[in-house]
Short mmCIF file of C-alpha atoms and ligand atoms in Angstrom, two decimals:
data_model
loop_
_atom_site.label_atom_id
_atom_site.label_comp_id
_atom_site.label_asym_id
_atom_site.label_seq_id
_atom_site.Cartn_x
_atom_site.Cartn_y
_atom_site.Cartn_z
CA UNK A 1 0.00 0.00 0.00
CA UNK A 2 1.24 3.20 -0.77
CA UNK A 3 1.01 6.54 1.57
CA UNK A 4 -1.54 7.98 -1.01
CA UNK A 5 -3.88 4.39 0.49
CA UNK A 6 -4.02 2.85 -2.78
CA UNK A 7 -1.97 -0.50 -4.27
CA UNK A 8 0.48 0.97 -6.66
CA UNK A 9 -0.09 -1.07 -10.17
CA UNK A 10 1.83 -4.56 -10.00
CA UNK A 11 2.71 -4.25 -6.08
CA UNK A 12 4.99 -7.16 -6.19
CA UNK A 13 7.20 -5.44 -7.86
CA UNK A 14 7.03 -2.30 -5.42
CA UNK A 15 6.74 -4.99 -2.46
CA UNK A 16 10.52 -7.03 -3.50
CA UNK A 17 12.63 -3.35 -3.95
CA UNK A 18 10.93 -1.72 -0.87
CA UNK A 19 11.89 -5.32 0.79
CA UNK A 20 15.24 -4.42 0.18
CA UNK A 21 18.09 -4.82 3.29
CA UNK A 22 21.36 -5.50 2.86
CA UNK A 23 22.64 -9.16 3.31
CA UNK A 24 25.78 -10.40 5.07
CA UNK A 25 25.94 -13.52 5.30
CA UNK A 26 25.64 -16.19 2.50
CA UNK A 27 25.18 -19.49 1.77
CA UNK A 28 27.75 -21.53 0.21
CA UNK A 29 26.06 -21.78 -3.20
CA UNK A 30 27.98 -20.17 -5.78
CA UNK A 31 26.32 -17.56 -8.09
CA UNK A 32 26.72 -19.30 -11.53
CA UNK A 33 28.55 -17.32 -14.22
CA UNK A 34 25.32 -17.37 -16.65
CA UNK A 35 23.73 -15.40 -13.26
CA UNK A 36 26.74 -12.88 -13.47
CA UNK A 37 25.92 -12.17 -17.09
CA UNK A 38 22.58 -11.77 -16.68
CA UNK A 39 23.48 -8.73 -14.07
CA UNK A 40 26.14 -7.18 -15.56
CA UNK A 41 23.76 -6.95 -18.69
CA UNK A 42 21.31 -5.15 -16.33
CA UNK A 43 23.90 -3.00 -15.35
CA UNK A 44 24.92 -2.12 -18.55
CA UNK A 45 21.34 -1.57 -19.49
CA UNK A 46 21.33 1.16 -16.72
CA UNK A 47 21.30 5.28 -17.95
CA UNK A 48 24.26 6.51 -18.96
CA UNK A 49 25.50 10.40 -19.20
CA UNK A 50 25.85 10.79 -22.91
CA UNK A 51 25.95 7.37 -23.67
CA UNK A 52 29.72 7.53 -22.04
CA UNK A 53 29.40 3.94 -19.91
CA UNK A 54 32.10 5.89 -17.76
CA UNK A 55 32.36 2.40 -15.11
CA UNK A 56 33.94 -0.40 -14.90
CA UNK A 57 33.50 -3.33 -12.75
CA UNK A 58 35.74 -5.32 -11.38
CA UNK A 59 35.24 -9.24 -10.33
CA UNK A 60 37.13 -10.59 -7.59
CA UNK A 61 37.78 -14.35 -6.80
CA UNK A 62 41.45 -14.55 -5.60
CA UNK A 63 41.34 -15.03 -1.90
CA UNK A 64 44.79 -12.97 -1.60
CA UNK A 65 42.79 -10.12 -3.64
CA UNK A 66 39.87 -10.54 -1.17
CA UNK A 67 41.70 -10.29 2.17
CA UNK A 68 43.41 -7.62 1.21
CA UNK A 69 39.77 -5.74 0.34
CA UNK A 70 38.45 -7.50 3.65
CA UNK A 71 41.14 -6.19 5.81
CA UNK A 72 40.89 -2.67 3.84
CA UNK A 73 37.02 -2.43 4.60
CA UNK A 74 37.15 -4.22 7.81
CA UNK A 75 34.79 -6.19 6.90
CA UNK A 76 37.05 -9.58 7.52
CA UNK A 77 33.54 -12.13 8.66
CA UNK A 78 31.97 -11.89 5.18
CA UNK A 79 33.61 -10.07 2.41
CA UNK A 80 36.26 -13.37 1.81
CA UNK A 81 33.51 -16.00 1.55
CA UNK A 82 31.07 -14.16 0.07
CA UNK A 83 30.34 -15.88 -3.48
CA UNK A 84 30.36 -12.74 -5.37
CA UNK A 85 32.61 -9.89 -4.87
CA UNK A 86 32.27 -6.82 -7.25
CA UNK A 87 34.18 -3.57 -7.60
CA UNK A 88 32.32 -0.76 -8.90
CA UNK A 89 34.72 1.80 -10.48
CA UNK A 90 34.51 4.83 -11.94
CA UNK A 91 36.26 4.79 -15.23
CA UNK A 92 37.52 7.43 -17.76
CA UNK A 93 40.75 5.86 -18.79
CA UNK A 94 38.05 4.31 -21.44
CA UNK A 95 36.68 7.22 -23.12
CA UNK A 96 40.60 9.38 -22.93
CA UNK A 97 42.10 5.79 -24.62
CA UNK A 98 39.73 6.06 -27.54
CA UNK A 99 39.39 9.50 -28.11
CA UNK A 100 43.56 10.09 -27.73
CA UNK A 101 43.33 7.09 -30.30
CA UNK A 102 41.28 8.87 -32.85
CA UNK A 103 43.89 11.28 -32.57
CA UNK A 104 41.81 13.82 -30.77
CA UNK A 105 42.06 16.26 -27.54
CA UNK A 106 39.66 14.79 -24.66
CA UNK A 107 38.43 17.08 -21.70
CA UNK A 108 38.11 14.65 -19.39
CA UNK A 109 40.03 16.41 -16.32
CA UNK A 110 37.52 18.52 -14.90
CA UNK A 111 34.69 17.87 -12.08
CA UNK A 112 31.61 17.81 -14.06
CA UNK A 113 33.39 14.22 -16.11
CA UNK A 114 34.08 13.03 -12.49
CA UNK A 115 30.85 13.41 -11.89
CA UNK A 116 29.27 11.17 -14.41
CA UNK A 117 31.77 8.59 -14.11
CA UNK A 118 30.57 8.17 -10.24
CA UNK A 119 26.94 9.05 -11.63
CA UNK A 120 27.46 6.44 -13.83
CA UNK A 121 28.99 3.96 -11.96
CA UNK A 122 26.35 4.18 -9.25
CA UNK A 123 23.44 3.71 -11.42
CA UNK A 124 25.23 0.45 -12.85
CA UNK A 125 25.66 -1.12 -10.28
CA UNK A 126 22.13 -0.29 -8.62
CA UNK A 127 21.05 -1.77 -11.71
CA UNK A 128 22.47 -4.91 -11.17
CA UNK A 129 21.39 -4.86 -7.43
CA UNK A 130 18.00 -4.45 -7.86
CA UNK A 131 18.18 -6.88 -10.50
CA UNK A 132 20.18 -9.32 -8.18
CA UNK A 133 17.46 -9.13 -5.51
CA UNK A 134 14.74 -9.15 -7.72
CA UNK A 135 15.77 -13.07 -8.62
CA UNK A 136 16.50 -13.85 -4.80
CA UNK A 137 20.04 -12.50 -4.30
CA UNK A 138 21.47 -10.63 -1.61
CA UNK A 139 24.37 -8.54 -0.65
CA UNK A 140 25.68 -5.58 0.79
CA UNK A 141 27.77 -2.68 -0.63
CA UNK A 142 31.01 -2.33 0.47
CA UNK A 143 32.16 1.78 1.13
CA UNK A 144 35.10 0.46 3.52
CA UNK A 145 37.31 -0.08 0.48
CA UNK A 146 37.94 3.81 0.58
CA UNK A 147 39.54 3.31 3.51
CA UNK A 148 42.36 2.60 1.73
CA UNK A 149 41.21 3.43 -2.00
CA UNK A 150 45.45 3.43 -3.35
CA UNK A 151 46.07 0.18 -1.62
CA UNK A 152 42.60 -1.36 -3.34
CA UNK A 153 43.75 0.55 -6.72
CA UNK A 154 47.17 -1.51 -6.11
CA UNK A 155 45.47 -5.10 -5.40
CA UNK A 156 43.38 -4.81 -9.02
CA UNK A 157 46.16 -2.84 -10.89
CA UNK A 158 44.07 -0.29 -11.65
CA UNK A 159 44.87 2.11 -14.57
CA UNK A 160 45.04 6.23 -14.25
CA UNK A 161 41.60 7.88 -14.40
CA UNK A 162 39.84 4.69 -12.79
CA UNK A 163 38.58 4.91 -8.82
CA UNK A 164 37.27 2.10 -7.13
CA UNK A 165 34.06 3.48 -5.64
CA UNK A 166 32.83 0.77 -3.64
CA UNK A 167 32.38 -3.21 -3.36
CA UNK A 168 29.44 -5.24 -3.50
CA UNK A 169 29.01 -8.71 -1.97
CA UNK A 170 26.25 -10.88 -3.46
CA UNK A 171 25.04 -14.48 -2.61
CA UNK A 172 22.12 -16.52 -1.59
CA UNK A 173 20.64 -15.30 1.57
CA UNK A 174 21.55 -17.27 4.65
CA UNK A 175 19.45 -14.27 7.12
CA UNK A 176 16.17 -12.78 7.41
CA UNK A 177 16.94 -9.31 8.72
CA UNK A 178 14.12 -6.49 8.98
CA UNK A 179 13.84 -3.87 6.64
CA UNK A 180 15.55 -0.97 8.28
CA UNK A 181 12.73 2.01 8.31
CA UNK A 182 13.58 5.07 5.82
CA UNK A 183 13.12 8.41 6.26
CA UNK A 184 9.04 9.89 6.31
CA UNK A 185 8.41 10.47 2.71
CA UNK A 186 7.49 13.76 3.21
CA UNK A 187 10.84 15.00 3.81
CA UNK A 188 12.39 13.34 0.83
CA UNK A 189 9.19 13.90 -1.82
CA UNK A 190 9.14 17.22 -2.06
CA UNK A 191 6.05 19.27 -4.25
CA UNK A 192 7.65 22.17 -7.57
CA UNK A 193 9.64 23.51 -5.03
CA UNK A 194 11.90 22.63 -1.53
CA UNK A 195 10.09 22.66 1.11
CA UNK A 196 11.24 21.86 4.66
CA UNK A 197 8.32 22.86 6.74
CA UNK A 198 7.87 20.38 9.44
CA UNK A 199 11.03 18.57 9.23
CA UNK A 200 11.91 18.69 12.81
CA UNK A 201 8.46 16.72 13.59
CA UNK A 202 8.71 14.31 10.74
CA UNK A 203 12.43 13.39 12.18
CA UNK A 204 11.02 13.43 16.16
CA UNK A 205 8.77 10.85 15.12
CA UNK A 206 10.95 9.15 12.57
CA UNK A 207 13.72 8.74 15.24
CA UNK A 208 11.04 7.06 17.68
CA UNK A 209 10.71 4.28 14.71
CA UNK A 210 14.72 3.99 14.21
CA UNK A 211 15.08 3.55 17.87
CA UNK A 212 12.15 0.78 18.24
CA UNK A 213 13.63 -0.80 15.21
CA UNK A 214 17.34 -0.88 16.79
CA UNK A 215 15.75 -2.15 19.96
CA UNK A 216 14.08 -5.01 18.22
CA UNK A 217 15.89 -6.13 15.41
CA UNK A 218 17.83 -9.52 15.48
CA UNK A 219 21.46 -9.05 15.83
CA UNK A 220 23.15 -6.04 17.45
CA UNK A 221 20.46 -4.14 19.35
CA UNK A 222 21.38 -1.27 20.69
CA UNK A 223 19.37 1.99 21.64
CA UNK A 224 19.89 4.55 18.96
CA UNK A 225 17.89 7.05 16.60
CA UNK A 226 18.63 8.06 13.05
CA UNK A 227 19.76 11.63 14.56
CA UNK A 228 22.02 10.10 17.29
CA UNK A 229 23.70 8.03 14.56
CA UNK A 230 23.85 11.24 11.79
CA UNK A 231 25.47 13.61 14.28
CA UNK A 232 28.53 10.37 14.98
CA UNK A 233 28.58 10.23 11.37
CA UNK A 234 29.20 13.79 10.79
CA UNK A 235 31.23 14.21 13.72
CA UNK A 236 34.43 14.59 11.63
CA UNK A 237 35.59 14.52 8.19
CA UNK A 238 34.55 10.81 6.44
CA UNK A 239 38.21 9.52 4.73
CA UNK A 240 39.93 12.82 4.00
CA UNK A 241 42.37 11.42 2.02
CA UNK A 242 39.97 11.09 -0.80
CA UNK A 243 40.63 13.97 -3.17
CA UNK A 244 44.66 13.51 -2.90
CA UNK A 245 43.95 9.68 -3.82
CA UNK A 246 41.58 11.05 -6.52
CA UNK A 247 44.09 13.29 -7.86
CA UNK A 248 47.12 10.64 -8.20
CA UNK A 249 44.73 8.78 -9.87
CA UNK A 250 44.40 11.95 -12.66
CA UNK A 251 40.79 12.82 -11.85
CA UNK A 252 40.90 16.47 -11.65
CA UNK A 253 38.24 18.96 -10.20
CA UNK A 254 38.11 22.32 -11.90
C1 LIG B 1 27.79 3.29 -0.98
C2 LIG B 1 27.47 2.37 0.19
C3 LIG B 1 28.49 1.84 0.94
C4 LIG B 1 28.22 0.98 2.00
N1 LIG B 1 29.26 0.43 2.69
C5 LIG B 1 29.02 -0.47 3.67
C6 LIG B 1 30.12 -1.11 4.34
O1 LIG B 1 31.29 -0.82 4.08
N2 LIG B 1 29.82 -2.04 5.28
C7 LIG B 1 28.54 -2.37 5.58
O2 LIG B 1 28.34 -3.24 6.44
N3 LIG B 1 27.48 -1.80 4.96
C8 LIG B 1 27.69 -0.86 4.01
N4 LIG B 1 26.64 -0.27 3.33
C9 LIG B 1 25.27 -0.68 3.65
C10 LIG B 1 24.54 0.40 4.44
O3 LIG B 1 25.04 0.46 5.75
C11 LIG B 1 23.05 0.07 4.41
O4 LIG B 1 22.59 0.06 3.08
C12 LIG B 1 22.22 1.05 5.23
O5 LIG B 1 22.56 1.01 6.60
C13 LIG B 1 20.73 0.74 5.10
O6 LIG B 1 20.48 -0.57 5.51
P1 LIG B 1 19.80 -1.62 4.52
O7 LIG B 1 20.64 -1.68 3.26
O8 LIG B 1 19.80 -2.93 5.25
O9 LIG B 1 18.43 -1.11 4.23
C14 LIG B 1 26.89 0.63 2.30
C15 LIG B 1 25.85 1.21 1.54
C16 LIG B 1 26.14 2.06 0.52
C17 LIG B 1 25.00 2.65 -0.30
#
């Protein structure tokens, strides 16, 4: 049911992406290669800026590669067994390669190019993700590897003007977690123009759900709301070695 009170047209689909959580732990069953196709090919099917396809993904089965991304990301329980281990990346070593090969001048060293190729990138792989839960995957995206981003460019030898942005870990679901509550729509739909009237009382109340959820859920219940966990978050710079590791890579910001 949607907040206007009607069924949206074919609610199954609405029900299995709004069912969404992220999985971490797997079975052992392996995600078949024919399975892998099928969500790259969604990913590739994604929007691209301009038709430049300014990504690429990386696949990662060498247990040396993986502990070296699981101790990166701290993520050490799940990120080596999980069957299916995916680097999104942004990528415009592509698009420079072929247009320095036609003999031509690319502008790819400026913000706005950096921007599609994470823009890009993102929608890819949420492509695939969807895609991968919609036939009865699960997994978890993996933001730790910028801990380290150099180290992780080291491990998959990647080129200039390519950034690993984040991992993903995919399997068959061995948990049943709840869906963690989202923010009131009203503070995220907004009507022809930005409107924050009421925000503070949408978030009161929305931080009274948060905390029930924390207190109830599964595994690793602990008394919380969304604004005690937003203010920890922002508490300090996130990775501020990002735009020197950016730059060594040749992404450029102007
Ligand atoms: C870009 C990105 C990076 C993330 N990185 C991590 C991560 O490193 N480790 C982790 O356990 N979860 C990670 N997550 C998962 C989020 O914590 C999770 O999506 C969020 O808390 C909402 O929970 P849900 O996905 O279960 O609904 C990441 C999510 C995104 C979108």
């Amino acid at each position: 049911m949607t907040a206007a009170g009607r069924p949206p047209p074919r609610p199954e689909i609405i029900e299995a992406i709004t069912g969404h959580r992220s999985i971490r732990r797997f079975r052992a069953d392996p995600v078949d290669d024919a399975t892998l196709d099928a969500l790259i090919a969604c990913a590739q099917a994604a929007p691209t800026s301009s038709h430049k396809q300014a990504y690429s993904v990386i696949r990662v089965d060498d247990s040396a590669t993986r502990a070296i991304l699981a101790e990166i990301a701290e993520e050490e329980e799940w990120l080596p067994i999980a069957p299916l281990v995916l680097v999104w990346c942004a990528d415009l070593n592509r698009v420079r390669t072929v247009v320095h090969a036609a003999g031509q001048p690319a502008a790819y060293d400026n913000m706005e190019e950096f921007m599609v190729a994470v823009i890009d990138a993102t929608l890819a792989a949420t492509y695939a993700y969807v895609a991968a839960e919609l036939i009865g995957l699960g997994g978890v995206l993996v933001g730790g590897l910028r801990n380290d981003p150099a180290r992780v460019t080291e491990a998959l030898r990647l080129p200039e003007l390519v950034a690993p942005l984040f991992g993903m870990c995919l399997g068959f679901p061995d948990e049943d977690p709840q869906v963690k509550p989202r923010l009131p729509r009203p503070v995220v739909l907004h009507q022809d123009t930005y409107d924050p009237t009421g925000l503070v009382a949408e978030i009161a109340a929305y931080d009274d759900i948060v905390s029930s959820y924390y207190q109830e859920r599964e595994t690793n219940r602990r008394r919380t709301t969304w604004t005690s966990e937003m203010i920890r978050k922002f508490a300090q710079p996130e990775r501020p070695h990002m735009r020197a590791f950016l730059e060594s890579q040749g992404f450029r910001f102007d």
